[in-house]
mmCIF file of C-alpha atoms in Angstrom:
data_model
loop_
_atom_site.group_PDB
_atom_site.id
_atom_site.type_symbol
_atom_site.label_atom_id
_atom_site.label_comp_id
_atom_site.label_asym_id
_atom_site.label_seq_id
_atom_site.Cartn_x
_atom_site.Cartn_y
_atom_site.Cartn_z
ATOM 1 C CA MET A 1 -17.292 -7.296 1.282
ATOM 2 C CA VAL A 2 -17.412 -4.650 -1.410
ATOM 3 C CA ARG A 3 -20.658 -2.716 -1.528
ATOM 4 C CA LYS A 4 -22.597 -3.061 -4.735
ATOM 5 C CA GLN A 5 -23.626 0.159 -6.459
ATOM 6 C CA PRO A 6 -26.212 1.295 -5.467
ATOM 7 C CA ASN A 7 -25.825 0.100 -1.872
ATOM 8 C CA THR A 8 -27.542 -3.179 -1.132
ATOM 9 C CA LYS A 9 -27.936 -5.293 1.966
ATOM 10 C CA GLN A 10 -24.554 -6.708 2.914
ATOM 11 C CA LYS A 11 -23.800 -10.380 3.130
ATOM 12 C CA LYS A 12 -21.987 -11.722 6.150
ATOM 13 C CA PRO A 13 -18.199 -11.633 5.572
ATOM 14 C CA ALA A 14 -16.550 -14.939 4.827
ATOM 15 C CA THR A 15 -15.170 -16.681 7.895
ATOM 16 C CA ARG A 16 -11.469 -17.231 8.241
ATOM 17 C CA ALA A 17 -10.299 -20.730 7.441
ATOM 18 C CA SER A 18 -7.516 -22.466 9.324
ATOM 19 C CA ALA A 19 -4.155 -23.045 7.692
ATOM 20 C CA SER A 20 -3.578 -26.374 6.029
ATOM 21 C CA ALA A 21 -1.268 -28.702 7.907
ATOM 22 C CA SER A 22 1.493 -30.965 6.665
ATOM 23 C CA SER A 23 1.553 -34.701 7.228
ATOM 24 C CA PRO A 24 4.423 -37.177 7.599
ATOM 25 C CA ASN A 25 3.717 -38.457 4.095
ATOM 26 C CA ASN A 26 3.333 -35.004 2.570
ATOM 27 C CA PRO A 27 5.932 -32.763 4.250
ATOM 28 C CA LEU A 28 5.645 -29.048 3.557
ATOM 29 C CA PRO A 29 8.381 -26.429 3.551
ATOM 30 C CA THR A 30 8.255 -24.624 6.863
ATOM 31 C CA PRO A 31 6.503 -21.276 6.338
ATOM 32 C CA SER A 32 8.061 -18.170 7.811
ATOM 33 C CA THR A 33 4.672 -17.103 9.125
ATOM 34 C CA THR A 34 1.119 -18.302 8.734
ATOM 35 C CA ASP A 35 -2.050 -16.251 8.399
ATOM 36 C CA ASP A 36 -0.076 -13.006 8.725
ATOM 37 C CA ALA A 37 -1.494 -11.120 5.764
ATOM 38 C CA PRO A 38 0.571 -8.300 4.259
ATOM 39 C CA PRO A 39 -0.651 -4.733 4.771
ATOM 40 C CA GLN A 40 -3.321 -3.700 2.319
ATOM 41 C CA LEU A 41 -3.353 -0.598 0.190
ATOM 42 C CA SER A 42 -5.209 2.425 1.518
ATOM 43 C CA ILE A 43 -8.962 2.476 0.928
ATOM 44 C CA PRO A 44 -8.700 5.386 -1.551
ATOM 45 C CA ARG A 45 -6.029 3.496 -3.489
ATOM 46 C CA GLN A 46 -8.107 0.315 -3.555
ATOM 47 C CA GLN A 47 -11.139 2.268 -4.712
ATOM 48 C CA ARG A 48 -9.044 3.840 -7.469
ATOM 49 C CA LEU A 49 -8.146 0.377 -8.761
ATOM 50 C CA LEU A 50 -11.751 -0.804 -8.588
ATOM 51 C CA ASP A 51 -12.795 2.283 -10.527
ATOM 52 C CA LEU A 52 -10.347 1.300 -13.275
ATOM 53 C CA PHE A 53 -12.106 -2.039 -13.681
ATOM 54 C CA ALA A 54 -15.531 -0.398 -13.582
ATOM 55 C CA ALA A 55 -14.489 2.010 -16.341
ATOM 56 C CA ALA A 56 -12.675 -0.529 -18.518
ATOM 57 C CA PHE A 57 -15.491 -3.073 -18.397
ATOM 58 C CA ALA A 58 -18.530 -0.819 -18.094
ATOM 59 C CA PRO A 59 -20.287 -2.442 -21.097
ATOM 60 C CA ALA A 60 -19.794 -5.955 -19.698
ATOM 61 C CA LEU A 61 -20.913 -4.926 -16.207
ATOM 62 C CA ALA A 62 -24.058 -3.270 -17.565
ATOM 63 C CA ALA A 63 -24.983 -6.074 -19.961
ATOM 64 C CA PRO A 64 -28.200 -7.962 -19.078
ATOM 65 C CA SER A 65 -26.440 -11.132 -20.218
ATOM 66 C CA LEU A 66 -23.666 -10.831 -17.605
ATOM 67 C CA PRO A 67 -25.152 -13.320 -15.075
ATOM 68 C CA ALA A 68 -25.590 -15.920 -17.815
ATOM 69 C CA GLU A 69 -22.066 -15.295 -19.112
ATOM 70 C CA LEU A 70 -20.587 -15.704 -15.638
ATOM 71 C CA GLN A 71 -22.522 -18.917 -15.093
ATOM 72 C CA ALA A 72 -21.291 -20.262 -18.431
ATOM 73 C CA ILE A 73 -17.704 -19.435 -17.470
ATOM 74 C CA LYS A 74 -18.057 -21.161 -14.096
ATOM 75 C CA GLN A 75 -19.560 -24.236 -15.738
ATOM 76 C CA ALA A 76 -16.774 -24.372 -18.326
ATOM 77 C CA LEU A 77 -14.108 -24.064 -15.630
ATOM 78 C CA TYR A 78 -15.788 -26.819 -13.611
ATOM 79 C CA LEU A 79 -15.591 -29.049 -16.690
ATOM 80 C CA ARG A 80 -12.005 -27.869 -17.300
ATOM 81 C CA ASP A 81 -13.069 -26.653 -20.736
ATOM 82 C CA PHE A 82 -10.696 -23.700 -20.870
ATOM 83 C CA ALA A 83 -11.364 -23.021 -24.548
ATOM 84 C CA ALA A 84 -15.037 -22.426 -23.747
ATOM 85 C CA ALA A 85 -14.222 -20.304 -20.699
ATOM 86 C CA PHE A 86 -11.469 -18.152 -22.182
ATOM 87 C CA GLY A 87 -11.649 -18.526 -25.954
ATOM 88 C CA ARG A 88 -13.871 -15.501 -26.620
ATOM 89 C CA PRO A 89 -13.068 -11.823 -25.932
ATOM 90 C CA ASP A 90 -16.546 -11.171 -24.487
ATOM 91 C CA ARG A 91 -16.090 -13.930 -21.925
ATOM 92 C CA LEU A 92 -12.631 -12.681 -21.054
ATOM 93 C CA ALA A 93 -14.104 -9.230 -20.412
ATOM 94 C CA ALA A 94 -16.831 -10.733 -18.224
ATOM 95 C CA TYR A 95 -14.268 -12.798 -16.323
ATOM 96 C CA ALA A 96 -12.005 -9.772 -15.818
ATOM 97 C CA ALA A 97 -14.907 -7.618 -14.638
ATOM 98 C CA ARG A 98 -16.094 -10.213 -12.111
ATOM 99 C CA TRP A 99 -13.095 -12.083 -10.721
ATOM 100 C CA SER A 100 -10.045 -9.924 -11.416
ATOM 101 C CA PRO A 101 -10.789 -6.867 -9.200
ATOM 102 C CA THR A 102 -10.354 -8.664 -5.859
ATOM 103 C CA ARG A 103 -7.202 -10.368 -7.070
ATOM 104 C CA ALA A 104 -5.814 -7.072 -8.353
ATOM 105 C CA LEU A 105 -6.248 -5.451 -4.927
ATOM 106 C CA CYS A 106 -4.661 -8.471 -3.256
ATOM 107 C CA TYR A 107 -1.748 -8.653 -5.698
ATOM 108 C CA ALA A 108 -1.105 -4.913 -5.442
ATOM 109 C CA GLY A 109 -0.716 -5.265 -1.677
ATOM 110 C CA VAL A 110 1.512 -8.315 -2.118
ATOM 111 C CA PHE A 111 3.738 -6.526 -4.645
ATOM 112 C CA ARG A 112 4.123 -3.503 -2.386
ATOM 113 C CA SER A 113 4.874 -5.626 0.690
ATOM 114 C CA TYR A 114 7.190 -8.298 -0.711
ATOM 115 C CA LEU A 115 8.846 -6.868 -3.824
ATOM 116 C CA PRO A 116 11.499 -4.138 -3.771
ATOM 117 C CA ALA A 117 10.124 -0.635 -4.192
ATOM 118 C CA ALA A 118 9.788 -0.063 -7.918
ATOM 119 C CA ALA A 119 11.803 3.143 -7.930
ATOM 120 C CA ALA A 120 14.670 1.545 -5.996
ATOM 121 C CA ALA A 121 14.510 -1.723 -7.942
ATOM 122 C CA ALA A 122 14.716 0.141 -11.218
ATOM 123 C CA ALA A 123 17.506 2.503 -10.174
ATOM 124 C CA GLY A 124 19.607 1.113 -12.999
ATOM 125 C CA GLY A 125 16.720 0.413 -15.376
ATOM 126 C CA ARG A 126 13.042 -0.413 -15.607
ATOM 127 C CA THR A 127 11.313 -3.053 -13.507
ATOM 128 C CA ARG A 128 10.456 -6.036 -15.721
ATOM 129 C CA MET A 129 7.635 -8.358 -14.687
ATOM 130 C CA ILE A 130 6.723 -11.522 -16.583
ATOM 131 C CA CYS A 131 3.346 -12.928 -15.516
ATOM 132 C CA VAL A 132 2.808 -16.546 -16.493
ATOM 133 C CA GLY A 133 -0.952 -17.036 -16.568
ATOM 134 C CA GLY A 134 -3.568 -14.377 -15.973
ATOM 135 C CA CYS A 135 -3.832 -10.879 -17.322
ATOM 136 C CA ALA A 136 -6.176 -8.231 -15.933
ATOM 137 C CA ALA A 137 -5.428 -8.541 -12.213
ATOM 138 C CA GLU A 138 -1.677 -8.665 -12.785
ATOM 139 C CA HIS A 139 -1.830 -5.716 -15.188
ATOM 140 C CA VAL A 140 -3.600 -3.401 -12.727
ATOM 141 C CA ALA A 141 -1.566 -4.587 -9.729
ATOM 142 C CA PHE A 142 1.716 -3.952 -11.548
ATOM 143 C CA ALA A 143 0.543 -0.492 -12.597
ATOM 144 C CA SER A 144 -0.228 0.279 -8.953
ATOM 145 C CA TYR A 145 3.138 -1.116 -7.849
ATOM 146 C CA LEU A 146 5.127 1.130 -10.183
ATOM 147 C CA GLU A 147 4.197 4.293 -8.253
ATOM 148 C CA GLY A 148 5.306 6.509 -11.114
ATOM 149 C CA ALA A 149 8.431 4.513 -12.011
ATOM 150 C CA GLY A 150 8.868 2.811 -15.373
ATOM 151 C CA GLY A 151 8.133 -0.836 -15.990
ATOM 152 C CA ASP A 152 7.765 -3.492 -18.679
ATOM 153 C CA LEU A 153 5.040 -6.113 -18.297
ATOM 154 C CA THR A 154 4.792 -9.341 -20.282
ATOM 155 C CA LEU A 155 1.581 -11.343 -19.856
ATOM 156 C CA VAL A 156 2.008 -14.960 -20.958
ATOM 157 C CA ASP A 157 -1.215 -16.929 -21.334
ATOM 158 C CA ALA A 158 -2.849 -19.295 -23.800
ATOM 159 C CA ALA A 159 -6.005 -17.155 -23.912
ATOM 160 C CA PRO A 160 -6.414 -14.114 -26.219
ATOM 161 C CA TRP A 161 -6.152 -11.374 -23.584
ATOM 162 C CA GLY A 162 -4.975 -8.658 -25.985
ATOM 163 C CA GLU A 163 -8.265 -6.736 -26.149
ATOM 164 C CA VAL A 164 -8.679 -6.813 -22.357
ATOM 165 C CA ALA A 165 -5.131 -5.522 -21.881
ATOM 166 C CA GLU A 166 -5.767 -2.689 -24.340
ATOM 167 C CA ARG A 167 -8.893 -1.605 -22.465
ATOM 168 C CA LEU A 168 -7.081 -1.628 -19.150
ATOM 169 C CA GLN A 169 -4.066 0.239 -20.472
ATOM 170 C CA GLU A 170 -6.343 2.981 -21.782
ATOM 171 C CA VAL A 171 -7.875 3.654 -18.356
ATOM 172 C CA ILE A 172 -4.565 3.174 -16.520
ATOM 173 C CA ALA A 173 -2.931 5.884 -18.641
ATOM 174 C CA ALA A 174 -5.882 8.304 -18.456
ATOM 175 C CA PRO A 175 -6.781 10.642 -15.561
ATOM 176 C CA PRO A 176 -9.948 9.545 -13.749
ATOM 177 C CA PRO A 177 -13.066 11.598 -14.507
ATOM 178 C CA LEU A 178 -13.761 14.483 -12.141
ATOM 179 C CA SER A 179 -16.970 16.165 -11.147
ATOM 180 C CA SER A 180 -17.746 19.395 -12.953
ATOM 181 C CA TYR A 181 -17.662 20.979 -9.486
ATOM 182 C CA ALA A 182 -14.088 19.830 -8.761
ATOM 183 C CA SER A 183 -11.786 22.549 -7.489
ATOM 184 C CA ALA A 184 -8.845 23.885 -9.443
ATOM 185 C CA ALA A 185 -6.509 22.177 -6.977
ATOM 186 C CA ALA A 186 -8.255 18.838 -7.497
ATOM 187 C CA ARG A 187 -8.014 19.222 -11.253
ATOM 188 C CA ALA A 188 -4.324 20.102 -11.044
ATOM 189 C CA ALA A 189 -3.622 17.054 -8.875
ATOM 190 C CA ASN A 190 -5.643 14.691 -11.037
ATOM 191 C CA GLY A 191 -3.483 12.350 -13.059
ATOM 192 C CA PRO A 192 -3.344 8.824 -14.454
ATOM 193 C CA LEU A 193 -2.342 5.831 -12.372
ATOM 194 C CA VAL A 194 0.724 5.509 -14.625
ATOM 195 C CA GLU A 195 1.663 8.030 -17.284
ATOM 196 C CA ALA A 196 1.613 6.862 -20.880
ATOM 197 C CA GLY A 197 4.963 5.376 -21.829
ATOM 198 C CA ARG A 198 6.017 4.463 -18.295
ATOM 199 C CA LEU A 199 4.190 1.143 -18.386
ATOM 200 C CA ARG A 200 4.748 -0.967 -21.490
ATOM 201 C CA PRO A 201 2.483 -4.035 -21.510
ATOM 202 C CA ARG A 202 2.842 -6.931 -23.917
ATOM 203 C CA VAL A 203 0.535 -9.929 -24.314
ATOM 204 C CA LEU A 204 2.162 -13.177 -25.437
ATOM 205 C CA GLN A 205 -0.531 -15.715 -26.335
ATOM 206 C CA ARG A 206 1.338 -18.954 -25.686
ATOM 207 C CA ASP A 207 1.021 -22.083 -23.590
ATOM 208 C CA ALA A 208 3.815 -21.646 -21.044
ATOM 209 C CA LEU A 209 4.639 -25.356 -21.081
ATOM 210 C CA ARG A 210 5.202 -25.268 -24.856
ATOM 211 C CA ILE A 211 7.661 -22.377 -24.841
ATOM 212 C CA THR A 212 11.153 -23.668 -25.589
ATOM 213 C CA ASP A 213 14.204 -23.119 -23.404
ATOM 214 C CA ALA A 214 15.663 -20.830 -26.067
ATOM 215 C CA GLU A 215 12.478 -18.759 -26.144
ATOM 216 C CA TRP A 216 12.479 -18.416 -22.343
ATOM 217 C CA ALA A 217 16.093 -17.278 -22.516
ATOM 218 C CA GLU A 218 15.189 -14.625 -25.074
ATOM 219 C CA LEU A 219 12.183 -13.523 -23.029
ATOM 220 C CA LEU A 220 13.863 -13.359 -19.621
ATOM 221 C CA LEU A 221 17.473 -12.380 -20.171
ATOM 222 C CA ALA A 222 18.019 -8.643 -19.886
ATOM 223 C CA PRO A 223 20.323 -6.814 -22.306
ATOM 224 C CA ALA A 224 23.836 -6.244 -21.003
ATOM 225 C CA GLY A 225 23.890 -3.334 -18.591
ATOM 226 C CA ASP A 226 20.086 -3.179 -18.394
ATOM 227 C CA GLY A 227 20.102 -3.284 -14.585
ATOM 228 C CA ALA A 228 16.363 -3.973 -14.352
ATOM 229 C CA GLN A 229 14.831 -5.954 -11.505
ATOM 230 C CA VAL A 230 13.194 -9.014 -13.066
ATOM 231 C CA VAL A 231 10.159 -10.615 -11.424
ATOM 232 C CA VAL A 232 8.356 -13.715 -12.689
ATOM 233 C CA THR A 233 4.909 -14.379 -11.250
ATOM 234 C CA LEU A 234 2.785 -17.519 -11.175
ATOM 235 C CA LEU A 235 -0.446 -16.205 -9.685
ATOM 236 C CA PHE A 236 -3.074 -18.953 -9.412
ATOM 237 C CA THR A 237 -1.207 -20.674 -12.231
ATOM 238 C CA LEU A 238 1.341 -23.158 -10.875
ATOM 239 C CA ASN A 239 -1.144 -25.677 -9.493
ATOM 240 C CA GLU A 240 -3.018 -25.609 -12.797
ATOM 241 C CA LEU A 241 0.245 -26.328 -14.629
ATOM 242 C CA TYR A 242 0.917 -29.286 -12.333
ATOM 243 C CA THR A 243 -2.650 -30.566 -12.697
ATOM 244 C CA SER A 244 -3.232 -30.053 -16.421
ATOM 245 C CA GLY A 245 0.287 -30.159 -17.828
ATOM 246 C CA GLY A 246 1.704 -32.770 -15.473
ATOM 247 C CA VAL A 247 4.504 -32.749 -12.936
ATOM 248 C CA ALA A 248 7.227 -33.656 -15.455
ATOM 249 C CA ALA A 249 6.361 -30.848 -17.882
ATOM 250 C CA THR A 250 6.014 -28.314 -15.072
ATOM 251 C CA THR A 251 9.347 -29.384 -13.612
ATOM 252 C CA ARG A 252 10.979 -28.808 -17.010
ATOM 253 C CA PHE A 253 9.314 -25.400 -17.186
ATOM 254 C CA LEU A 254 10.714 -24.395 -13.777
ATOM 255 C CA ALA A 255 14.150 -25.624 -14.845
ATOM 256 C CA ALA A 256 13.917 -23.482 -17.986
ATOM 257 C CA LEU A 257 13.099 -20.463 -15.832
ATOM 258 C CA GLY A 258 16.081 -21.165 -13.607
ATOM 259 C CA ALA A 259 18.411 -21.403 -16.578
ATOM 260 C CA ALA A 260 17.106 -18.259 -18.282
ATOM 261 C CA LEU A 261 16.587 -15.851 -15.380
ATOM 262 C CA PRO A 262 19.257 -13.254 -14.616
ATOM 263 C CA ASP A 263 20.969 -13.075 -11.244
ATOM 264 C CA ALA A 264 18.794 -11.813 -8.347
ATOM 265 C CA ALA A 265 15.540 -12.265 -10.262
ATOM 266 C CA LEU A 266 12.485 -13.043 -8.147
ATOM 267 C CA LEU A 267 9.885 -15.795 -8.522
ATOM 268 C CA LEU A 268 6.536 -15.064 -6.855
ATOM 269 C CA VAL A 269 3.954 -17.840 -6.526
ATOM 270 C CA VAL A 270 0.409 -17.273 -5.264
ATOM 271 C CA ASP A 271 -2.221 -20.004 -5.393
ATOM 272 C CA SER A 272 -5.161 -21.591 -3.628
ATOM 273 C CA PRO A 273 -4.273 -22.911 -0.160
ATOM 274 C CA GLY A 274 -4.369 -26.378 1.314
ATOM 275 C CA SER A 275 -5.965 -29.336 -0.429
ATOM 276 C CA TYR A 276 -7.141 -27.118 -3.296
ATOM 277 C CA SER A 277 -3.532 -27.111 -4.547
ATOM 278 C CA GLU A 278 -2.309 -30.687 -4.796
ATOM 279 C CA ALA A 279 -0.978 -32.756 -7.686
ATOM 280 C CA ALA A 280 -0.775 -36.499 -8.239
ATOM 281 C CA VAL A 281 2.678 -38.027 -8.747
ATOM 282 C CA GLY A 282 3.794 -41.487 -9.852
ATOM 283 C CA LYS A 283 2.027 -44.718 -10.689
ATOM 284 C CA ASP A 284 0.156 -44.677 -7.395
ATOM 285 C CA SER A 285 -1.038 -41.092 -8.032
ATOM 286 C CA LYS A 286 0.165 -40.057 -4.619
ATOM 287 C CA ARG A 287 -0.911 -36.488 -3.975
ATOM 288 C CA TYR A 288 1.582 -33.835 -2.917
ATOM 289 C CA PRO A 289 0.966 -30.205 -1.959
ATOM 290 C CA MET A 290 1.894 -27.728 -4.666
ATOM 291 C CA GLN A 291 4.261 -25.813 -2.389
ATOM 292 C CA TRP A 292 6.146 -29.022 -1.547
ATOM 293 C CA LEU A 293 6.562 -29.852 -5.239
ATOM 294 C CA LEU A 294 7.723 -26.305 -5.960
ATOM 295 C CA HIS A 295 10.289 -26.242 -3.176
ATOM 296 C CA HIS A 296 11.475 -29.775 -3.936
ATOM 297 C CA THR A 297 11.879 -28.950 -7.632
ATOM 298 C CA LEU A 298 13.844 -25.766 -7.021
ATOM 299 C CA THR A 299 16.146 -27.318 -4.427
ATOM 300 C CA GLU A 300 16.659 -30.433 -6.566
ATOM 301 C CA GLN A 301 17.743 -28.205 -9.451
ATOM 302 C CA GLN A 302 20.441 -26.543 -7.391
ATOM 303 C CA ALA A 303 21.670 -29.913 -6.113
ATOM 304 C CA GLY A 304 22.876 -30.823 -9.607
ATOM 305 C CA ALA A 305 26.609 -30.498 -10.123
ATOM 306 C CA ALA A 306 26.163 -28.620 -13.403
ATOM 307 C CA THR A 307 23.577 -26.165 -12.064
ATOM 308 C CA ALA A 308 25.052 -22.684 -11.819
ATOM 309 C CA TRP A 309 22.331 -21.145 -9.690
ATOM 310 C CA ARG A 310 20.731 -21.411 -6.285
ATOM 311 C CA TRP A 311 17.192 -20.569 -5.189
ATOM 312 C CA THR A 312 16.714 -18.833 -1.839
ATOM 313 C CA ARG A 313 13.258 -18.833 -0.310
ATOM 314 C CA LEU A 314 12.495 -15.348 1.008
ATOM 315 C CA GLU A 315 8.862 -15.833 2.052
ATOM 316 C CA SER A 316 6.526 -18.797 2.525
ATOM 317 C CA HIS A 317 2.964 -18.503 3.805
ATOM 318 C CA ASP A 318 0.567 -21.412 3.522
ATOM 319 C CA SER A 319 -2.650 -19.543 4.298
ATOM 320 C CA LEU A 320 -3.362 -15.825 4.012
ATOM 321 C CA TRP A 321 -6.593 -13.855 3.728
ATOM 322 C CA PHE A 322 -7.342 -10.793 1.669
ATOM 323 C CA ARG A 323 -10.483 -9.115 2.979
ATOM 324 C CA LEU A 324 -12.412 -6.390 1.221
ATOM 325 C CA SER A 325 -13.491 -3.347 3.178
ATOM 326 C CA ASP A 326 -17.203 -2.535 3.237
ATOM 327 C CA GLN A 327 -16.185 1.043 2.406
ATOM 328 C CA LEU A 328 -15.365 -0.014 -1.146
ATOM 329 C CA THR A 329 -17.935 0.108 -3.935
ATOM 330 C CA TYR A 330 -18.198 -1.730 -7.244
ATOM 331 C CA PRO A 331 -21.085 -2.347 -9.661
ATOM 332 C CA ILE A 332 -21.374 -6.026 -8.686
ATOM 333 C CA GLN A 333 -20.682 -8.025 -5.548
ATOM 334 C CA LEU A 334 -17.097 -9.153 -4.892
ATOM 335 C CA GLU A 335 -15.752 -11.592 -2.308
ATOM 336 C CA ASN A 336 -12.761 -12.040 -0.036
ATOM 337 C CA MET A 337 -10.028 -14.459 -1.064
ATOM 338 C CA ARG A 338 -7.666 -16.881 0.662
ATOM 339 C CA TYR A 339 -4.296 -17.825 -0.789
ATOM 340 C CA GLN A 340 -0.820 -19.211 -0.186
ATOM 341 C CA LEU A 341 2.310 -17.255 -1.099
ATOM 342 C CA HIS A 342 5.921 -18.208 -1.809
ATOM 343 C CA LEU A 343 8.727 -15.887 -2.908
ATOM 344 C CA TYR A 344 12.147 -17.043 -4.150
ATOM 345 C CA ARG A 345 15.271 -15.264 -5.373
ATOM 346 C CA ILE A 346 17.700 -16.847 -7.806
ATOM 347 C CA ASP A 347 21.426 -16.438 -7.206
ATOM 348 C CA LYS A 348 23.694 -17.248 -10.124
ATOM 349 C CA THR A 349 27.255 -18.440 -9.620
ATOM 350 C CA PRO A 350 29.762 -16.226 -11.448
ATOM 351 C CA SER A 351 31.444 -17.856 -14.423
ATOM 352 C CA THR A 352 34.982 -19.082 -13.838
#
């Protein structure tokens, strides 16, 4: 658990949950490993990222109304009233201050462990990441992943995240504050997480399921000779698309991605594990695990005679934990998180 500032009595860490199991009626793709969490960032690095959130959302964190705002957001999400939860900038700031820090630390570790090193990936150009759903956690995690290399980030979400992204970009591109007693060496070494101009974020306020195939092609296809590594993420998004948008619409969306992505692009999916990520299919509303639907959809696409691409699954984990160190500090209490992870690469057949 992260320690609240000032230090308070610690709660007992969350217990580890067992991995969800498949059933004969709901077969799952065989995971490469289970409950083998990727290495985390160093404690100083994690604290640096938490400090970014604390600085960007200091007014929200200090507001007496924060507990009431967070409760209102939770109630709206429970009722699936996403307009009430995410329709106002002040609620987006409260959400980002409360729930995005843990995810950012988790995602940053995932990016470092499972994606190519940014400098190597961008040897012929900048790394380009398109995040479908979400904003603050992905923004900070991608900034951490770049490690000084250049990158372009597109955040696609129906909510108006522009103001939140601007706040985060300001602190990402600024050196952290130092004590007036800091040494000359410390001052010389002090620098921003990513220098201004190296990270170019863009917020696209759109419903992903309403973006046309032509628009996805324009968004995802790199210019000739660009050479950038392209990564599309669906971080705690895919199950919501299946649940709210429906299996048919989400299947069309995944097909549009497959058609528009350049060769060797990566698709990273992170979501809630087990029965928390299931979708109903057919007249009988039979429930299938999200990861089964994802894998089935991608492999069905490549089975078509006219499909000029193939998806290769590089990683599949049905239950992983991200645990916060009690050495970390943040103005409010944060919790551990459990998730599933699936990583695919698209291989395009050369034209003949």
